[in-house]
Amino acid sequence: MTNFISLADVADIDALIQSGRDAKANPFADQHLGHNKTIGLIFFNSSLRTRLSTQKAAQNLGLNVMVMNVGQDSWGLEMEDGTIMNGDKAEHVKEAAAVMGRYCNILGIRAFAGLQDRDKDYSEQVMNQFKKYAAVPIINLESATRHPLQSLADCITIEEFKPVPRPKVVLTWLPHFKPLPQAVANSFCEWMNQRDVDFVVTHPEGYDLAPEFVGNARVTHNQDEAFDGADFIYGKNWSSYIRYGKVLTQDSSWMVTGEKMKLTNNGKFMHCLPVRRNVKVSDEVLDSPQSIVIEQAANREWSAQAVLKAILNNL
Amino acid sequence: MTNFISLADVADIDALIQSGRDAKANPFADQHLGHNKTIGLIFFNSSLRTRLSTQKAAQNLGLNVMVMNVGQDSWGLEMEDGTIMNGDKAEHVKEAAAVMGRYCNILGIRAFAGLQDRDKDYSEQVMNQFKKYAAVPIINLESATRHPLQSLADCITIEEFKPVPRPKVVLTWLPHFKPLPQAVANSFCEWMNQRDVDFVVTHPEGYDLAPEFVGNARVTHNQDEAFDGADFIYGKNWSSYIRYGKVLTQDSSWMVTGEKMKLTNNGKFMHCLPVRRNVKVSDEVLDSPQSIVIEQAANREWSAQAVLKAILNNL
Amino acid sequence: MTNFISLADVADIDALIQSGRDAKANPFADQHLGHNKTIGLIFFNSSLRTRLSTQKAAQNLGLNVMVMNVGQDSWGLEMEDGTIMNGDKAEHVKEAAAVMGRYCNILGIRAFAGLQDRDKDYSEQVMNQFKKYAAVPIINLESATRHPLQSLADCITIEEFKPVPRPKVVLTWLPHFKPLPQAVANSFCEWMNQRDVDFVVTHPEGYDLAPEFVGNARVTHNQDEAFDGADFIYGKNWSSYIRYGKVLTQDSSWMVTGEKMKLTNNGKFMHCLPVRRNVKVSDEVLDSPQSIVIEQAANREWSAQAVLKAILNNL
């Protein structure tokens, strides 16, 4: 694998999922692969799971890890080409990416959507600038429109827990008072559309995801109907794509509760975390055996390890 | 050892002190113990000595280390159960602790007292929530009411410097303009009460420590009397426990000076650091051979190593 | 080498440059040198290249690395002796440096000029206090008046790219709207004055560097004249030394452009980075083959490795 920015970088999803499951079974089998190699993890935004799981996976593979918070450990980076840099950004990504690429064999980059300018966010400027200038493999640690390490962990989790060969998987919008990016939902759609699952997306009106992500998935505004017979409920809030970055409703009837989970086929509840309890989903659900959010988060280590191994094998 | 949250987790203090002294004599003897194991150091508050000494001790034992500043590298964590999470905390400790416990074999947690609500602070909510949900050993890197890695380093230091088998050890309150936690003083009492020392606590009226910590220690409001013939002066400021979190006095006559040290039996001056010079203790004392604060701080590495070794031996 | 605070600590510049070039050719040849040794990298200011390149070089040599941002990971440090510490600094450098020196075999320190008090900045208080109290070798990661790791990387770069045995090297002031330290420019002068180069410094009136740094270098206020026939253009902004810390002009005619580079002998453009594009130097220059800023930044790894090796050999 050359980069891991989106699903388009993955030649064989099944093999990558299996590689993650192999890493879980035997974490240190490939420890020689990273010897005397270094990954830089560059965060433009906060992180808990991605920060720790990617570091851990890298160490399992024998890689050295350097972590940097942009704008905190260092200064802000200018992403626009041709600009006169007389503002608050002290360095251009052309230099920063190229230099980091000289110190690191692989770079992981986290840069969330700004949610102000849809075209800019959906152009994936930060990922693309790093890809263009770093001259080393780039791993997406959550970008403006995608979170593929999460999606790969989700696939691994569904493989582990699916009760039937072709499970019904439901992505449901959850209420939240703050505008959040569409990245996790987009990415989940992108990956599920390539999996052998019965995939349904449900959300209130006005929360349609971008067509290139939702693809041919079945979409309904009726959450109950979507939940009916589901094997997996994947909860996530996102702000509107159509009225970009806006919170159109906080309708609490969309919160996942024990009552709603009864509509499912003893379905498992998934969420990428962090999750606001009793806003997006009730304690009752998260504290029940139906919730697999911790196992799902634990699989972030193995999705990162599968990706790192594929990239190291190609260095 | 299963956890190291308070002295109650220690089966044999003498053995633990000896283990620290052994590590000091031979730092890398147990380097195999941590191989392919990872400790996460999670800071809700600033740290210098604890941050560096625990990292160093972990590396001496061959452990991988991941450091995270909560609310800076990541977001704030909700500690209350059953709450509707519509405030500024994006993740519940139930998830965060469980997830960190999947990526790490051991977790070290620093979370100071808030000094607003005594019952809450003294319930040790953060430590107990991590202990409940992380499913891996928890090390206290200073909690609301205790700092046991400091106390163990203090015990090692007293062993090294005691001029007689049963030294006189005095914990004295020092003046300070900011309200500070009682954790270090509490913990020092807790440990000294289990040691073969003549232990005296001295502080102005209103600064009594919690009864469960001060135990049977002799307490006096007369600092000069306390200092008389002392082998060790252990200085520390703390805010009032009775009028919780309040600064009742900044009486500078409680500052430790060369004059006061003359009352002692050529006593050694100890302080956990950081210390404000010429507010809590004079330059004259800190710059004299009687001050052993640097050796005491250096022993933080060996106290952490003793604790980590005991936990690794039990994994 | 005992310390690396300024050029005065270097016995043989040629040997140090050669050591850096050897490290570049064979990065892992000395990996045993750092085994079971630890470097602490202490940042009072932001950093990108220095942070990552020094970490990387240390890892190449098998060192453990601990990174700490003062005032962010920990609290502020008092540098003045004899003060009553009732302000915002919670710890004195006497204690902090001594303690860090107990946990680390080598300390790297970054502390920029405050640009308020010239005498204070030029006394190099922070470096000198750490040197005085840490009791381990100190590496300057950019101090108030010098950036010798940068200068060494610059020397390596000039060796690699010089078209003639004795190249013409021009240090030119560049326009900028913020007051920046003189450290990089000072240091570059200090090192160039010891090299076999034709060294010219050019800047607007009022921007004279301190005499002890500029030495016998030729100085001109005519940038075009300076550029004439130059093999290397080394760009840098600095604030005034005479009217200390002031921005006297932002005259954009001093920006390096393609037109100006035509005056040179097909000269190479160098800059320590970060650089503000189209403020200090045009895109046209930075994106041309004449720019060697990325190779120069890449050499930071090898300058750090040469210095670390020399210090480790002396431990």
Short mmCIF file of N, CA, C and O in Angstrom, two decimals, chain C residues 208-260:
data_model
loop_
_atom_site.label_atom_id
_atom_site.label_comp_id
_atom_site.label_asym_id
_atom_site.label_seq_id
_atom_site.Cartn_x
_atom_site.Cartn_y
_atom_site.Cartn_z
N ASP C 208 22.18 46.40 12.02
CA ASP C 208 23.49 45.83 12.33
C ASP C 208 23.37 44.78 13.43
O ASP C 208 22.68 45.00 14.44
N LEU C 209 24.04 43.67 13.21
CA LEU C 209 24.09 42.63 14.26
C LEU C 209 25.13 43.00 15.30
O LEU C 209 25.97 43.89 15.07
N ALA C 210 25.11 42.31 16.41
CA ALA C 210 26.06 42.59 17.49
C ALA C 210 27.48 42.39 16.98
O ALA C 210 27.76 41.41 16.28
N PRO C 211 28.39 43.30 17.33
CA PRO C 211 29.77 43.23 16.81
C PRO C 211 30.46 41.90 17.10
O PRO C 211 31.20 41.40 16.25
N GLU C 212 30.18 41.30 18.25
CA GLU C 212 30.86 40.03 18.57
C GLU C 212 30.44 38.91 17.62
O GLU C 212 31.12 37.91 17.50
N PHE C 213 29.30 39.07 16.95
CA PHE C 213 28.87 38.04 16.01
C PHE C 213 29.29 38.38 14.58
O PHE C 213 29.77 37.53 13.86
N VAL C 214 29.09 39.63 14.19
CA VAL C 214 29.38 39.99 12.81
C VAL C 214 30.90 39.96 12.54
O VAL C 214 31.32 39.67 11.42
N GLY C 215 31.67 40.21 13.57
CA GLY C 215 33.13 40.06 13.45
C GLY C 215 33.70 40.85 12.28
O GLY C 215 33.34 42.01 12.07
N ASN C 216 34.53 40.19 11.49
CA ASN C 216 35.16 40.86 10.36
C ASN C 216 34.42 40.67 9.05
O ASN C 216 34.96 40.93 7.98
N ALA C 217 33.19 40.18 9.13
CA ALA C 217 32.43 39.98 7.89
C ALA C 217 32.27 41.32 7.17
O ALA C 217 32.16 42.37 7.81
N ARG C 218 32.24 41.27 5.81
CA ARG C 218 31.94 42.49 5.04
C ARG C 218 30.46 42.79 5.17
O ARG C 218 29.62 41.89 5.01
N VAL C 219 30.12 44.04 5.44
CA VAL C 219 28.71 44.42 5.62
C VAL C 219 28.38 45.51 4.61
O VAL C 219 29.15 46.45 4.41
N THR C 220 27.23 45.36 3.96
CA THR C 220 26.78 46.39 3.01
C THR C 220 25.28 46.58 3.13
O THR C 220 24.55 45.64 3.44
N HIS C 221 24.84 47.81 2.90
CA HIS C 221 23.39 48.07 2.87
C HIS C 221 22.85 47.92 1.44
O HIS C 221 21.66 48.13 1.23
N ASN C 222 23.72 47.58 0.51
CA ASN C 222 23.30 47.42 -0.88
C ASN C 222 23.12 45.94 -1.20
O ASN C 222 24.08 45.21 -1.43
N GLN C 223 21.88 45.50 -1.18
CA GLN C 223 21.59 44.07 -1.35
C GLN C 223 22.05 43.57 -2.73
O GLN C 223 22.60 42.47 -2.84
N ASP C 224 21.81 44.38 -3.77
CA ASP C 224 22.19 43.97 -5.13
C ASP C 224 23.69 43.72 -5.22
O ASP C 224 24.14 42.72 -5.80
N GLU C 225 24.45 44.63 -4.65
CA GLU C 225 25.90 44.48 -4.65
C GLU C 225 26.31 43.19 -3.94
O GLU C 225 27.19 42.46 -4.39
N ALA C 226 25.66 42.93 -2.83
CA ALA C 226 25.97 41.71 -2.08
C ALA C 226 25.67 40.47 -2.90
O ALA C 226 26.45 39.51 -2.92
N PHE C 227 24.53 40.49 -3.60
CA PHE C 227 24.12 39.30 -4.35
C PHE C 227 25.03 39.02 -5.55
O PHE C 227 25.07 37.90 -6.05
N ASP C 228 25.71 40.01 -6.02
CA ASP C 228 26.50 39.89 -7.25
C ASP C 228 27.51 38.74 -7.16
O ASP C 228 28.43 38.76 -6.33
N GLY C 229 27.31 37.73 -7.97
CA GLY C 229 28.24 36.61 -8.04
C GLY C 229 28.19 35.66 -6.86
O GLY C 229 29.05 34.78 -6.73
N ALA C 230 27.15 35.78 -6.03
CA ALA C 230 27.08 34.92 -4.83
C ALA C 230 26.78 33.47 -5.19
O ALA C 230 26.03 33.18 -6.13
N ASP C 231 27.38 32.55 -4.43
CA ASP C 231 27.10 31.12 -4.60
C ASP C 231 25.96 30.67 -3.68
O ASP C 231 25.24 29.72 -3.98
N PHE C 232 25.83 31.34 -2.55
CA PHE C 232 24.76 31.02 -1.60
C PHE C 232 24.12 32.31 -1.07
O PHE C 232 24.83 33.22 -0.64
N ILE C 233 22.80 32.38 -1.14
CA ILE C 233 22.04 33.46 -0.50
C ILE C 233 21.35 32.86 0.71
O ILE C 233 20.51 31.96 0.57
N TYR C 234 21.73 33.33 1.88
CA TYR C 234 21.14 32.83 3.13
C TYR C 234 20.19 33.91 3.65
O TYR C 234 20.64 34.95 4.13
N GLY C 235 18.89 33.70 3.51
CA GLY C 235 17.92 34.71 3.91
C GLY C 235 17.46 34.53 5.35
O GLY C 235 17.35 33.41 5.85
N LYS C 236 17.21 35.67 6.01
CA LYS C 236 16.70 35.60 7.39
C LYS C 236 16.21 36.98 7.78
O LYS C 236 16.87 37.98 7.47
N ASN C 237 15.10 37.03 8.46
CA ASN C 237 14.70 38.29 9.08
C ASN C 237 15.21 38.33 10.50
O ASN C 237 15.32 37.30 11.17
N TRP C 238 15.55 39.53 10.97
CA TRP C 238 15.79 39.73 12.40
C TRP C 238 15.36 41.13 12.78
O TRP C 238 15.31 42.03 11.92
N SER C 239 15.01 41.30 14.02
CA SER C 239 14.65 42.64 14.51
C SER C 239 15.95 43.38 14.85
O SER C 239 17.02 42.78 14.92
N SER C 240 15.81 44.66 15.08
CA SER C 240 17.00 45.49 15.30
C SER C 240 17.70 45.13 16.61
O SER C 240 17.06 44.90 17.64
N TYR C 241 19.02 45.08 16.53
CA TYR C 241 19.84 44.89 17.73
C TYR C 241 20.09 46.24 18.40
O TYR C 241 20.11 46.35 19.62
N ILE C 242 20.22 47.28 17.58
CA ILE C 242 20.55 48.61 18.11
C ILE C 242 19.33 49.20 18.82
O ILE C 242 19.41 49.58 19.99
N ARG C 243 18.22 49.28 18.10
CA ARG C 243 16.97 49.68 18.77
C ARG C 243 16.27 48.37 19.09
O ARG C 243 15.37 47.92 18.41
N TYR C 244 16.68 47.80 20.20
CA TYR C 244 16.52 46.36 20.45
C TYR C 244 15.08 45.83 20.33
O TYR C 244 14.17 46.33 20.99
N GLY C 245 14.96 44.84 19.46
CA GLY C 245 13.69 44.14 19.33
C GLY C 245 12.66 44.88 18.49
O GLY C 245 11.51 44.45 18.39
N LYS C 246 13.07 46.01 17.88
CA LYS C 246 12.12 46.81 17.09
C LYS C 246 12.15 46.41 15.61
O LYS C 246 13.17 45.99 15.08
N VAL C 247 10.96 46.55 14.97
CA VAL C 247 10.86 46.44 13.52
C VAL C 247 11.00 47.84 12.96
O VAL C 247 10.11 48.68 13.12
N LEU C 248 12.11 48.14 12.30
CA LEU C 248 12.38 49.50 11.83
C LEU C 248 11.79 49.73 10.44
O LEU C 248 11.47 50.84 10.08
N THR C 249 11.70 48.65 9.68
CA THR C 249 11.14 48.75 8.32
C THR C 249 10.62 47.38 7.91
O THR C 249 11.05 46.36 8.45
N GLN C 250 9.63 47.40 7.01
CA GLN C 250 9.19 46.14 6.40
C GLN C 250 9.43 46.23 4.89
O GLN C 250 8.78 45.52 4.13
N ASP C 251 10.35 47.05 4.50
CA ASP C 251 10.63 47.36 3.09
C ASP C 251 10.64 46.11 2.22
O ASP C 251 11.58 45.31 2.26
N SER C 252 9.59 45.98 1.40
CA SER C 252 9.42 44.74 0.64
C SER C 252 10.42 44.62 -0.50
O SER C 252 10.52 43.55 -1.11
N SER C 253 11.16 45.67 -0.77
CA SER C 253 12.17 45.57 -1.83
C SER C 253 13.32 44.65 -1.40
O SER C 253 14.15 44.26 -2.21
N TRP C 254 13.36 44.32 -0.10
CA TRP C 254 14.38 43.38 0.39
C TRP C 254 13.97 41.92 0.23
O TRP C 254 14.74 41.01 0.52
N MET C 255 12.71 41.68 -0.17
CA MET C 255 12.28 40.29 -0.41
C MET C 255 13.13 39.67 -1.51
O MET C 255 13.44 40.34 -2.50
N VAL C 256 13.51 38.42 -1.34
CA VAL C 256 14.30 37.75 -2.38
C VAL C 256 13.35 37.24 -3.48
O VAL C 256 12.40 36.53 -3.20
N THR C 257 13.64 37.67 -4.71
CA THR C 257 12.83 37.31 -5.87
C THR C 257 13.70 36.63 -6.92
O THR C 257 14.93 36.63 -6.81
N GLY C 258 13.04 36.11 -7.93
CA GLY C 258 13.77 35.50 -9.04
C GLY C 258 14.69 36.51 -9.72
O GLY C 258 15.82 36.18 -10.10
N GLU C 259 14.20 37.71 -9.84
CA GLU C 259 14.99 38.79 -10.44
C GLU C 259 16.31 38.98 -9.68
O GLU C 259 17.38 39.07 -10.28
N LYS C 260 16.22 39.00 -8.36
CA LYS C 260 17.44 39.21 -7.57
C LYS C 260 18.38 38.01 -7.64
O LYS C 260 19.60 38.17 -7.64
#
